[in-house]
Amino acid sequence: MNPLQFFAASRLVVVAGKGGVGKTTVTAVMARAAAECGLRVLVVEVEGKPDLAGLLGDADFTESTKAGYQAQRLVSDLGPDSNGSIELCHLTSERALIEYLDQHGFRRVSKRLASSGILNVVSTAAPGIGDLLILGKVKQIERAGTYDLLLLDGPAAGHAISFLQSASGLLDAAKVGPIQAQAKDVVEMLADPARCQVVLVTLAEATPVNELVETAFALEDRVGVALGPVVVDAVDGGCELDEAIAATMGVATLAAAEFRNRRRVVQQAQIARLAVELPLPSLQLPLLLTASVTPADIVRLAEKFIVSINEMVG
Amino acid sequence: MSLTELIDESAVIVCSGSGGVGKTTIAAVIAIEAAKRGRRSVVVTIDPARRLADALGLDNLTNEPQVVAIPGSPASFSALMLDTAATFDELVHRYSVDSTQAEKILANRFYRNVTGALSGTQEYMAAEKLFALHHDERFDLVVVDTPPTRNALDFLDAPGRLTRFLDHRIYRALTTPTRLGLKIANVAAQTVLKTIGRIVGGDVIADVIAFFQAFEGMEGGFKQRATEVIELLHSDTTHFVLVASPRSDTITEACFFADRLNEQGLRVSGVVVNRLYPLFAETSGAAETPDTSDSPTTTSSDAATSARGAPKRTTDASEQALRDNLTELRGVAAEERAVLAPLLAVAPIAALAEIPLLDHDIHDLEGLGIIGGHLLVDVTRV
């Protein structure tokens, strides 16, 4: 598939997956790859997520800078000729609520409501309202058309389902009023494959694969959102092993090669199972043998990601 | 204190860490090893993953403890999965004045939202369950797996948070509307509620008011209980074990948690680092990885051909690939041990255990036993 065509499939892509599978890394890789294809990308972080700024910053980055509610352009080395860009914003439901109230004629009370910790009370009374406010803000950005691609680094684990379900849930609960209107718009956006799709991320391991399959069916059945390709992160390519040669090179050399190959066999079994249980195209990112992912790693992975898209039959 | 001593002497072990680090597995392994050593242990998991139940040989985990036999050992332990709503219902029954009050609350829509959507409720119910099991004579060690919230300290804060929620001045004003001194507060509260009602709909507010009116008289019991739960979490026989994977981002989160515990006068007693690459030392060879006789096997040459499908290369190239692989693996193994340093620094008295990345799947109690073998080896801090 042509990478540009791939990234143009829908304007909003929600990246979701179990904690620890590399969701944030994949979000950064997709942002980088899309920007290299010349797209204007906005990465959206939601509450409680680790910062993406560090991963998408300068190649010699030292400390991650904190992303704000307003989008800011990230320093990147896409080159002067590139039309692409990456911006980042960090959305919180508190800020989205204040902005929403301000825009809907409640300016007088908005600060007081927010400062009295009332959001916790309101969100208990109407579950999902915080999530809806964030999605409403995302929808507003999507409609404005300033960006070619919005990448939302979604909430971890099973929360992705309740996060995306918030709108349809509130549509049932609130029969009238501004929340109802907001929910209706968000439901419309989620149901339109040309506007929104979900990319699920997993590791080639039993538990994450199980959870991914369950999440995929729940998202289709309960949210009605389109699913993009699955991304399998950290795939071990194994190590070529000629036993006769290895035998002359010491026990550690042989053990290390055998270890990689056994890991590969275990992973391939899970990738094969995923293909059977979930009929979606999949993209793979190679395993990085590192304890800390750097911006340079993201650049390398983005190249591999584009290769993987080119090879994908879509 | 070593991890073995912790397992022998604690009354409560709380496993914390960010999502995906293997907290649930480690909690189960601690309970199993404790049982093998003669403790009457029970593990509370909040993870609905069916896989743990499968590994334990159970059809399903429920909100009540189920006994699990350990193969090759006369010992057994118990396991249960937290059901937040059912646990909250039990509390309502316990502290309601009569069954009418309990039923009124249980039927309220806002109450159902509290059990499902109020942030911190799951954490509070995990703490509540822990407290109940601690006082259950069948058990002398409760191992609990905390919810995978970013801020794992919610677990400590949650009991207090719920009582603060119930104490919210708006509700205080609502539930005592006739008292003279509160009249002004009440007017302010009504204004705020009316505003919320205009946004989310009036029914929602009616539910809230009905809930707090029904709840009246129960706050005392809830508060008392929350105080007792907090005391248990701070007791000398309660120990915190941090589970982390050897990656800089999860180590940063684990450090944050350790700092917050220290601030509260609590200590991290154990650090379990999960899924480390083996060291591949020249002398021990594969001894760093456990026996894999039960793992899916393949001959190495099969793996090599299927790995790349590439034509056979020259001896030099093959040697180089093998050498590079060993260098890379040793490099990542060393790097992983180095990123742990900040965590060990903020958890100065914690025992350290290292669980290697395994080259086969864990899918049964025997597999959990392999992890247990690694857990009880105290690693010397560098």
XYZ file of C-alpha atoms in Angstrom:
696
model
C 0.000 0.000 0.000
C 1.113 3.561 -0.710
C 2.081 5.228 2.628
C 0.404 8.513 1.731
C -2.790 6.665 0.892
C -2.441 4.775 4.186
C -2.160 7.941 6.281
C -4.918 9.694 4.330
C -7.428 6.931 5.065
C -8.931 8.863 7.973
C -8.124 12.169 9.585
C -8.240 10.921 13.189
C -6.388 7.782 14.261
C -6.826 6.585 17.839
C -3.896 4.419 18.939
C -5.001 1.900 21.578
C -3.607 -1.149 23.362
C -2.814 -2.754 26.716
C -0.325 -1.007 29.010
C 3.314 -1.760 28.286
C 2.900 -2.820 24.644
C 4.593 0.292 23.266
C 1.518 2.322 22.364
C 3.289 5.626 22.893
C 6.281 4.473 20.847
C 3.955 3.473 18.003
C 2.170 6.842 18.185
C 5.528 8.605 17.874
C 6.601 6.337 15.000
C 3.357 6.940 13.097
C 3.650 10.713 13.629
C 7.197 10.708 12.323
C 6.363 8.482 9.340
C 3.336 10.576 8.371
C 5.283 13.842 8.677
C 7.988 12.375 6.467
C 5.283 11.713 3.896
C 4.635 15.474 3.965
C 1.594 15.541 6.257
C 0.805 18.110 8.939
C 0.412 15.932 12.035
C -1.045 16.771 15.432
C -0.301 14.303 18.226
C -2.850 14.419 21.047
C -1.921 13.155 24.500
C -4.690 12.580 27.033
C -4.581 12.597 30.800
C -2.058 10.564 32.685
C 0.037 9.697 29.676
C 3.804 9.879 29.592
C 5.149 12.687 27.463
C 5.630 12.174 23.766
C 7.645 15.360 23.387
C 10.858 13.618 24.372
C 10.381 10.878 21.794
C 9.669 13.321 18.990
C 12.160 15.985 19.942
C 15.687 16.668 18.850
C 17.942 13.725 18.144
C 20.136 14.885 21.034
C 17.249 15.360 23.440
C 18.064 15.209 27.133
C 14.869 15.935 29.035
C 11.297 15.762 27.804
C 9.413 19.023 27.795
C 5.901 19.062 29.093
C 3.195 19.355 26.474
C 0.501 21.974 26.998
C -3.187 22.219 26.214
C -2.475 24.417 23.213
C -0.677 22.693 20.349
C 3.003 23.446 20.032
C 5.356 22.641 17.212
C 8.010 20.076 18.008
C 11.577 20.593 16.964
C 12.210 17.978 14.355
C 14.754 17.299 11.669
C 12.377 16.637 8.808
C 14.471 18.887 6.587
C 13.767 22.338 5.152
C 12.146 20.962 1.977
C 9.574 18.864 3.772
C 5.996 20.080 3.907
C 5.351 17.861 6.889
C 5.251 18.963 10.517
C 4.558 17.510 13.935
C 2.691 19.382 16.651
C 1.739 18.127 20.079
C -0.964 18.983 22.584
C -1.972 17.526 25.921
C -5.726 17.514 26.590
C -7.245 17.261 30.055
C -10.939 17.001 30.811
C -10.717 19.888 33.323
C -9.401 22.290 30.698
C -11.817 20.958 28.099
C -14.709 21.512 30.552
C -13.719 25.119 31.285
C -13.338 25.857 27.576
C -16.637 24.185 26.827
C -18.492 26.125 29.534
C -16.905 29.389 28.393
C -18.066 28.783 24.846
C -21.590 27.849 25.895
C -22.519 30.873 27.974
C -21.404 29.636 31.387
C -18.314 31.811 31.615
C -19.408 33.217 34.980
C -19.427 29.850 36.729
C -16.813 27.921 34.778
C -13.832 28.801 36.977
C -15.782 28.102 40.148
C -17.047 24.770 38.887
C -13.566 23.687 37.961
C -11.858 24.865 41.142
C -14.366 23.281 43.530
C -13.357 19.818 42.315
C -16.870 19.547 40.918
C -15.728 17.693 37.807
C -15.254 14.586 39.931
C -18.843 14.978 41.142
C -20.240 15.701 37.684
C -18.325 12.854 36.079
C -19.714 10.491 38.689
C -23.231 11.732 38.077
C -22.780 11.396 34.327
C -20.027 8.823 33.717
C -17.899 9.427 30.672
C -18.406 13.174 30.595
C -14.673 13.854 30.969
C -13.932 11.503 28.065
C -16.673 13.078 25.961
C -15.272 16.568 26.566
C -11.862 15.427 25.342
C -13.358 13.732 22.275
C -15.455 16.840 21.650
C -12.321 18.963 21.631
C -10.640 16.463 19.274
C -13.666 16.655 17.001
C -13.443 20.440 16.970
C -9.780 20.239 15.878
C -10.612 17.589 13.285
C -13.352 19.772 11.782
C -11.137 22.865 11.691
C -8.972 21.154 9.064
C -5.683 22.648 10.237
C -4.054 19.219 10.254
C -3.925 16.338 7.776
C -3.678 13.738 10.522
C -4.588 13.674 14.210
C -2.981 10.898 16.226
C -4.553 10.298 19.626
C -2.399 8.342 22.071
C -5.366 6.706 23.734
C -5.894 5.623 27.326
C -4.378 2.315 28.387
C -5.888 -1.143 28.532
C -9.643 -1.661 28.546
C -10.194 2.053 29.077
C -10.073 2.553 25.318
C -13.493 0.969 25.029
C -15.167 3.068 27.730
C -13.336 6.154 26.433
C -14.790 5.769 22.945
C -18.143 4.590 24.309
C -18.595 7.735 26.392
C -20.386 9.570 23.608
C -23.023 6.947 22.841
C -23.516 6.382 26.579
C -24.236 10.053 27.186
C -26.432 10.236 24.122
C -28.746 7.825 25.937
C -28.474 9.566 29.313
C -28.816 13.223 28.336
C -31.904 13.705 26.186
C -31.481 17.419 25.659
C -28.961 20.181 26.131
C -25.460 20.973 24.969
C -23.968 17.654 26.137
C -26.455 15.798 24.004
C -25.465 17.861 20.957
C -21.792 17.308 21.685
C -22.311 13.539 22.081
C -24.200 13.389 18.784
C -21.347 15.071 16.888
C -18.754 12.762 18.436
C -20.788 9.629 17.679
C -21.052 10.796 14.070
C -17.305 11.265 13.816
C -16.516 7.858 15.352
C -18.940 6.057 13.044
C -17.427 7.528 9.868
C -14.420 5.470 8.669
C -13.219 8.389 6.546
C -12.960 10.554 9.661
C -11.850 8.139 12.376
C -10.264 4.745 12.836
C -8.583 2.863 15.657
C -5.138 1.317 15.341
C -4.601 -1.411 17.933
C -1.089 -2.132 19.176
C 0.143 -5.394 20.674
C 3.253 -7.367 21.481
C 3.630 -10.847 19.990
C 2.762 -12.390 23.357
C -0.201 -14.376 24.602
C -1.819 -11.908 27.052
C -1.574 -8.767 24.892
C -2.832 -10.708 21.836
C -5.824 -12.041 23.810
C -6.651 -8.571 25.026
C -6.266 -7.084 21.558
C -8.680 -9.574 20.020
C -11.270 -8.906 22.751
C -10.838 -5.148 22.421
C -11.163 -5.299 18.628
C -14.503 -7.084 18.745
C -15.778 -4.848 21.552
C -14.855 -1.721 19.581
C -16.631 -2.917 16.442
C -19.717 -4.181 18.247
C -20.155 -1.618 20.993
C -18.623 1.557 19.573
C -19.056 0.917 15.863
C -15.701 2.464 15.055
C -13.609 1.323 12.073
C -10.435 -0.621 12.793
C -7.253 0.103 10.908
C -4.349 -2.336 10.623
C -2.987 -3.912 13.810
C 0.556 -2.938 14.766
C 2.691 -5.699 16.279
C 5.493 -4.034 18.216
C 8.967 -5.373 19.099
C 9.046 -8.349 16.739
C 12.218 -10.387 17.194
C 13.780 -11.403 13.867
C 15.882 -14.102 15.510
C 19.510 -14.812 14.701
C 20.898 -16.871 11.855
C 22.585 -19.882 13.322
C 25.001 -22.313 11.721
C 25.567 -24.798 14.500
C 28.867 -26.095 13.193
C 30.273 -22.586 13.197
C 28.682 -21.648 16.524
C 30.202 -24.742 18.156
C 33.659 -23.288 17.634
C 32.713 -19.948 19.190
C 31.966 -20.737 22.858
C 28.857 -21.554 24.856
C 27.647 -17.984 25.276
C 27.545 -17.350 21.518
C 25.495 -20.462 20.917
C 23.208 -19.781 23.896
C 22.592 -16.204 22.734
C 21.645 -17.286 19.208
C 19.407 -20.082 20.465
C 17.726 -17.668 22.871
C 16.847 -15.250 20.060
C 15.501 -18.053 17.912
C 13.354 -19.521 20.683
C 11.939 -16.045 21.374
C 11.229 -15.766 17.654
C 9.390 -19.097 17.548
C 7.223 -18.110 20.538
C 6.427 -14.737 18.930
C 5.663 -16.176 15.490
C 3.177 -18.591 17.065
C 1.340 -15.617 18.602
C 1.442 -13.614 15.343
C -0.030 -16.615 13.510
C -2.749 -16.961 16.155
C -3.564 -13.246 15.900
C -3.981 -13.568 12.127
C -6.441 -16.432 12.610
C -8.458 -14.838 15.394
C -8.608 -11.324 13.959
C -8.981 -10.843 10.203
C -7.196 -7.492 9.935
C -4.030 -6.551 8.031
C -1.027 -6.124 10.285
C 2.128 -4.053 10.350
C 5.241 -5.020 12.249
C 7.901 -3.017 14.043
C 11.203 -4.737 14.793
C 12.465 -5.396 18.323
C 14.864 -2.747 19.607
C 17.508 -4.165 21.888
C 17.514 -1.165 24.208
C 16.249 -0.167 27.630
C 15.499 3.448 26.631
C 13.867 4.429 23.352
C 15.406 7.629 21.915
C 14.269 10.033 19.151
C 16.924 8.432 16.911
C 15.202 5.056 17.465
C 11.871 6.619 16.453
C 13.433 7.859 13.208
C 14.752 4.355 12.423
C 11.447 2.703 13.328
C 9.545 5.198 11.156
C 11.620 4.066 8.158
C 10.797 0.432 8.923
C 7.155 1.360 9.389
C 6.986 2.916 5.934
C 8.600 -0.227 4.475
C 6.015 -2.322 6.309
C 3.163 -0.187 4.872
C 4.568 -0.555 1.360
C 4.583 -4.336 1.791
C 1.103 -4.476 3.260
C -1.680 -5.758 1.075
C -4.511 -3.412 1.787
C 14.708 -8.147 54.850
C 15.033 -10.686 52.016
C 12.056 -11.533 49.812
C 11.923 -14.952 51.458
C 11.674 -13.287 54.869
C 9.009 -10.915 53.538
C 6.986 -13.850 52.313
C 7.452 -15.640 55.651
C 6.647 -12.714 57.930
C 4.252 -10.234 56.254
C 0.535 -10.201 56.896
C -0.135 -8.111 53.783
C 1.917 -7.680 50.617
C 0.848 -4.977 48.150
C 2.216 -5.336 44.604
C 2.379 -2.071 42.669
C 3.687 -0.945 39.326
C 2.573 0.463 35.997
C 0.499 -1.485 33.467
C 1.972 -4.408 31.559
C 4.907 -5.130 33.876
C 3.525 -8.472 35.094
C 2.120 -7.355 38.458
C -0.700 -9.884 38.484
C 1.651 -12.768 37.715
C 4.132 -11.706 40.394
C 1.325 -11.361 42.980
C 0.136 -14.903 42.175
C 3.695 -16.245 42.347
C 4.228 -14.642 45.781
C 1.045 -16.309 47.073
C 2.129 -19.679 45.640
C 5.652 -19.526 47.083
C 4.242 -18.429 50.448
C 1.869 -21.421 50.467
C 4.743 -23.768 49.663
C 6.530 -22.338 52.687
C 3.588 -23.053 54.971
C 1.670 -19.769 54.860
C -2.119 -19.715 54.429
C -2.051 -17.268 51.542
C -4.693 -15.638 49.377
C -4.133 -13.468 46.316
C -6.571 -10.741 45.263
C -6.284 -9.768 41.629
C -8.029 -6.857 39.971
C -7.002 -7.961 36.500
C -9.933 -9.479 34.640
C -7.589 -11.274 32.228
C -8.808 -14.823 31.879
C -5.265 -15.997 31.514
C -4.419 -15.976 35.216
C -7.472 -18.117 35.927
C -6.331 -20.454 33.134
C -2.791 -20.632 34.532
C -4.231 -21.433 37.955
C -6.358 -24.186 36.436
C -9.628 -22.412 37.281
C -12.586 -21.839 34.975
C -13.071 -18.400 36.374
C -12.024 -16.285 39.293
C -14.853 -14.904 41.420
C -15.241 -12.340 44.196
C -14.949 -15.171 46.777
C -11.672 -17.026 47.486
C -11.251 -20.320 45.631
C -8.761 -22.922 46.791
C -6.064 -23.855 44.267
C -3.933 -26.990 44.759
C -0.242 -26.706 43.917
C 0.989 -29.629 41.819
C 3.852 -31.585 43.385
C 3.234 -29.970 46.763
C 0.842 -30.740 49.624
C 0.190 -27.008 49.908
C -2.637 -24.949 48.471
C -3.494 -21.266 48.297
C -6.563 -19.206 47.470
C -7.272 -16.736 44.695
C -10.042 -14.300 43.918
C -10.796 -11.510 41.515
C -12.089 -8.218 42.852
C -15.659 -7.389 41.921
C -15.866 -3.680 42.725
C -19.651 -3.390 42.607
C -20.312 -6.515 44.709
C -17.762 -5.418 47.326
C -19.342 -1.968 47.545
C -22.804 -3.549 47.887
C -21.527 -5.574 50.842
C -20.378 -2.365 52.520
C -23.753 -0.728 51.976
C -25.485 -3.728 53.556
C -23.074 -3.659 56.483
C -23.548 0.017 57.340
C -27.177 0.630 56.464
C -29.596 1.126 59.340
C -32.113 -1.322 57.896
C -32.801 -3.234 54.693
C -35.063 -0.480 53.353
C -32.188 1.996 53.405
C -29.856 -0.514 51.756
C -32.334 -1.280 48.973
C -33.019 2.394 48.341
C -29.298 3.012 47.859
C -28.620 -0.106 45.792
C -31.435 0.778 43.389
C -30.267 4.374 42.859
C -28.791 5.102 39.443
C -26.226 7.509 40.835
C -25.040 4.813 43.261
C -24.463 2.418 40.357
C -22.393 5.160 38.757
C -20.390 5.630 41.959
C -19.396 1.964 41.967
C -18.560 1.973 38.271
C -17.259 5.414 37.456
C -16.102 7.392 40.489
C -12.354 7.542 40.201
C -10.666 5.729 43.053
C -13.599 3.418 43.813
C -11.856 0.363 42.401
C -8.759 1.159 44.450
C -10.824 1.676 47.575
C -12.660 -1.612 47.091
C -9.340 -3.423 46.583
C -8.209 -1.985 49.919
C -11.543 -2.906 51.485
C -11.290 -6.493 50.243
C -7.748 -6.674 51.543
C -8.981 -5.537 54.957
C -11.774 -8.124 55.036
C -9.416 -10.952 54.032
C -6.836 -9.810 56.589
C -9.458 -10.399 59.284
C -10.553 -13.708 57.757
C -9.281 -16.571 59.923
C -8.661 -18.815 56.923
C -5.706 -16.666 55.842
C -2.521 -15.325 57.380
C -1.090 -13.643 54.261
C -3.027 -11.457 51.831
C -1.276 -10.568 48.564
C -2.965 -7.843 46.555
C -2.385 -6.663 43.037
C -3.210 -2.943 42.702
C -5.152 -1.462 39.800
C -2.945 -0.284 36.922
C -3.570 3.412 37.401
C -0.808 5.759 36.368
C -0.689 7.051 39.884
C -0.594 3.772 41.784
C -0.731 5.722 45.017
C -4.453 6.209 44.445
C -4.629 2.895 46.215
C -3.453 4.487 49.471
C -5.463 7.623 48.996
C -8.706 6.030 47.808
C -10.399 5.250 51.141
C -9.902 8.863 52.226
C -11.006 10.168 48.859
C -14.369 8.460 49.000
C -15.104 9.840 52.445
C -14.096 13.292 51.222
C -16.456 12.837 48.300
C -19.275 11.952 50.675
C -18.281 14.987 52.725
C -18.466 17.372 49.788
C -19.945 20.578 51.041
C -22.577 20.603 48.340
C -23.909 17.321 49.585
C -23.611 18.315 53.211
C -25.801 21.249 52.322
C -28.225 19.119 50.359
C -28.740 16.473 52.951
C -29.373 18.940 55.748
C -31.448 21.513 53.906
C -33.469 22.746 56.843
C -30.716 23.711 59.223
C -30.565 27.453 59.575
C -26.789 27.957 59.511
C -26.398 26.199 56.179
C -28.986 28.153 54.326
C -26.511 30.305 52.395
C -24.307 27.380 51.443
C -27.433 25.620 50.345
C -28.404 28.424 47.974
C -24.925 28.383 46.451
C -25.105 24.630 46.103
C -28.494 24.817 44.434
C -27.145 27.329 41.889
C -24.226 25.091 41.023
C -26.465 22.057 40.742
C -28.938 23.916 38.577
C -26.087 24.849 36.257
C -24.923 21.253 36.049
C -28.520 20.196 35.492
C -28.776 22.522 32.498
C -25.758 20.842 30.974
C -26.243 17.174 31.733
C -29.981 17.051 32.295
C -32.170 17.410 35.391
C -32.715 13.671 35.996
C -29.080 13.246 36.808
C -29.279 15.841 39.575
C -32.455 14.302 41.010
C -30.600 10.978 41.271
C -27.687 12.634 43.049
C -29.961 14.279 45.603
C -31.897 11.052 46.192
C -28.639 9.148 46.693
C -27.269 11.510 49.299
C -30.554 11.657 51.142
C -30.677 7.864 51.249
C -27.055 7.708 52.322
C -27.598 9.860 55.399
C -26.542 8.161 58.614
C -24.118 5.804 56.914
C -21.143 8.147 56.573
C -19.978 7.426 60.118
C -19.601 3.720 59.487
C -17.890 4.277 56.153
C -15.451 6.771 57.638
C -14.574 4.515 60.552
C -13.925 1.659 58.153
C -11.797 3.830 55.868
C -9.670 4.849 58.874
C -9.122 1.194 59.774
C -8.196 0.309 56.187
C -5.668 3.156 56.073
C -4.202 1.977 59.400
C -3.758 -1.522 58.005
C -1.922 -0.165 54.957
C 0.457 1.657 57.329
C 0.966 -1.295 59.692
C 4.411 -2.840 60.301
C 3.325 -6.164 58.845
C 2.163 -4.618 55.550
C 4.870 -4.505 52.906
C 5.014 -2.898 49.477
C 6.637 -4.681 46.575
C 7.264 -2.690 43.397
C 7.160 -4.594 40.134
C 8.907 -2.970 37.178
C 10.247 -3.892 33.796
C 13.810 -2.774 33.040
C 12.884 0.107 30.758
C 13.593 3.707 31.579
C 9.933 4.797 31.304
C 8.554 2.196 33.717
C 11.491 2.742 36.078
C 10.628 6.463 36.151
C 7.068 5.620 37.161
C 8.264 3.146 39.797
C 10.605 5.820 41.228
C 7.728 8.264 41.437
C 5.715 5.713 43.399
C 8.627 4.912 45.741
C 9.075 8.638 46.412
C 5.428 9.057 47.289
C 5.574 6.059 49.647
C 8.650 7.517 51.331
C 6.829 10.842 51.774
C 4.090 9.023 53.646
C 6.577 7.326 55.935
C 6.109 4.015 54.143
C 8.883 1.935 52.665
C 9.314 -0.173 49.575
C 10.344 -3.566 50.990
C 10.873 -5.364 47.712
C 11.667 -4.583 44.092
C 10.921 -7.238 41.488
C 12.393 -6.520 38.072
C 10.584 -8.584 35.506
C 11.721 -9.747 32.094
C 15.418 -8.920 32.108
C 17.566 -10.205 29.290
C 19.892 -12.969 30.545
C 23.578 -12.059 30.906
C 25.011 -14.819 28.665
C 28.239 -15.151 30.614
C 30.895 -17.266 28.901
C 31.202 -19.762 31.755
C 27.575 -20.444 32.544
C 26.230 -20.336 29.004
C 22.537 -21.033 28.975
C 22.433 -21.605 32.735
C 21.046 -18.089 33.110
C 17.807 -19.217 31.568
C 15.838 -21.914 33.340
C 15.284 -25.388 31.988
C 13.139 -25.127 28.899
C 12.450 -28.797 28.347
C 8.713 -28.108 28.338
C 8.913 -25.246 25.887
C 7.963 -25.480 22.247
C 11.052 -26.903 20.642
C 12.498 -26.464 17.256
C 15.848 -27.450 15.938
C 18.166 -24.526 15.626
C 18.761 -25.018 11.932
C 14.994 -24.908 11.335
C 14.833 -21.646 13.171
C 17.739 -20.239 11.235
C 16.357 -21.021 7.822
C 12.888 -19.870 8.691
C 14.286 -16.789 10.412
C 15.459 -15.094 7.282
C 14.872 -17.536 4.495
C 18.192 -16.219 3.240
C 20.677 -18.249 1.236
C 23.478 -19.806 3.232
C 26.153 -17.276 3.914
C 29.889 -17.627 4.177
C 31.567 -18.789 7.373
C 32.889 -15.296 8.034
C 29.503 -13.679 7.697
C 27.888 -16.315 9.910
C 30.544 -15.845 12.560
C 30.049 -12.100 12.441
C 26.274 -12.410 12.812
C 26.679 -14.693 15.822
C 29.231 -12.419 17.410
C 27.077 -9.335 16.814
C 24.087 -11.054 18.339
C 25.987 -11.914 21.516
C 27.375 -8.378 21.761
C 23.928 -6.861 21.284
C 22.306 -9.111 23.866
C 25.049 -8.460 26.398
C 24.726 -4.757 25.643
C 20.999 -4.645 26.338
C 21.425 -6.856 29.435
C 23.977 -4.403 30.854
C 21.861 -1.388 29.891
C 18.801 -2.878 31.577
C 20.719 -3.368 34.818
C 21.978 0.214 34.580
C 18.516 1.807 34.174
C 17.481 0.204 37.496
C 19.932 2.344 39.473
C 17.561 5.270 40.198
C 14.900 2.890 41.506
C 17.319 1.092 43.791
C 18.481 4.482 45.071
C 14.965 5.530 46.147
C 14.248 2.095 47.634
C 17.399 1.716 49.726
C 16.242 -1.080 52.022
C 14.303 -3.103 49.448
C 15.203 -6.686 48.633
C 15.836 -7.165 44.919
C 14.665 -10.007 42.707
C 15.292 -10.366 38.990
C 13.046 -12.448 36.764
C 14.646 -13.190 33.399
C 12.863 -12.769 30.094
C 11.845 -16.334 29.343
C 12.148 -17.968 25.954
C 8.884 -19.840 26.364
C 5.297 -19.082 27.389
C 4.012 -19.356 30.938
C 0.655 -21.069 30.795
C 0.255 -23.161 33.936
C 1.119 -23.498 37.632
C 4.372 -25.229 36.758
C 5.378 -22.194 34.711
C 4.526 -19.907 37.633
C 6.774 -22.180 39.720
C 9.723 -21.365 37.439
C 9.163 -17.667 38.099
C 8.901 -18.471 41.826
C 12.338 -20.056 41.691
C 13.800 -16.776 40.416
C 11.773 -14.668 42.842
C 13.307 -16.219 45.936
C 16.906 -15.715 44.821
C 18.016 -12.518 46.484
C 20.075 -10.505 44.072
C 23.048 -8.653 45.510
C 22.822 -4.945 44.777
C 25.707 -3.582 42.786
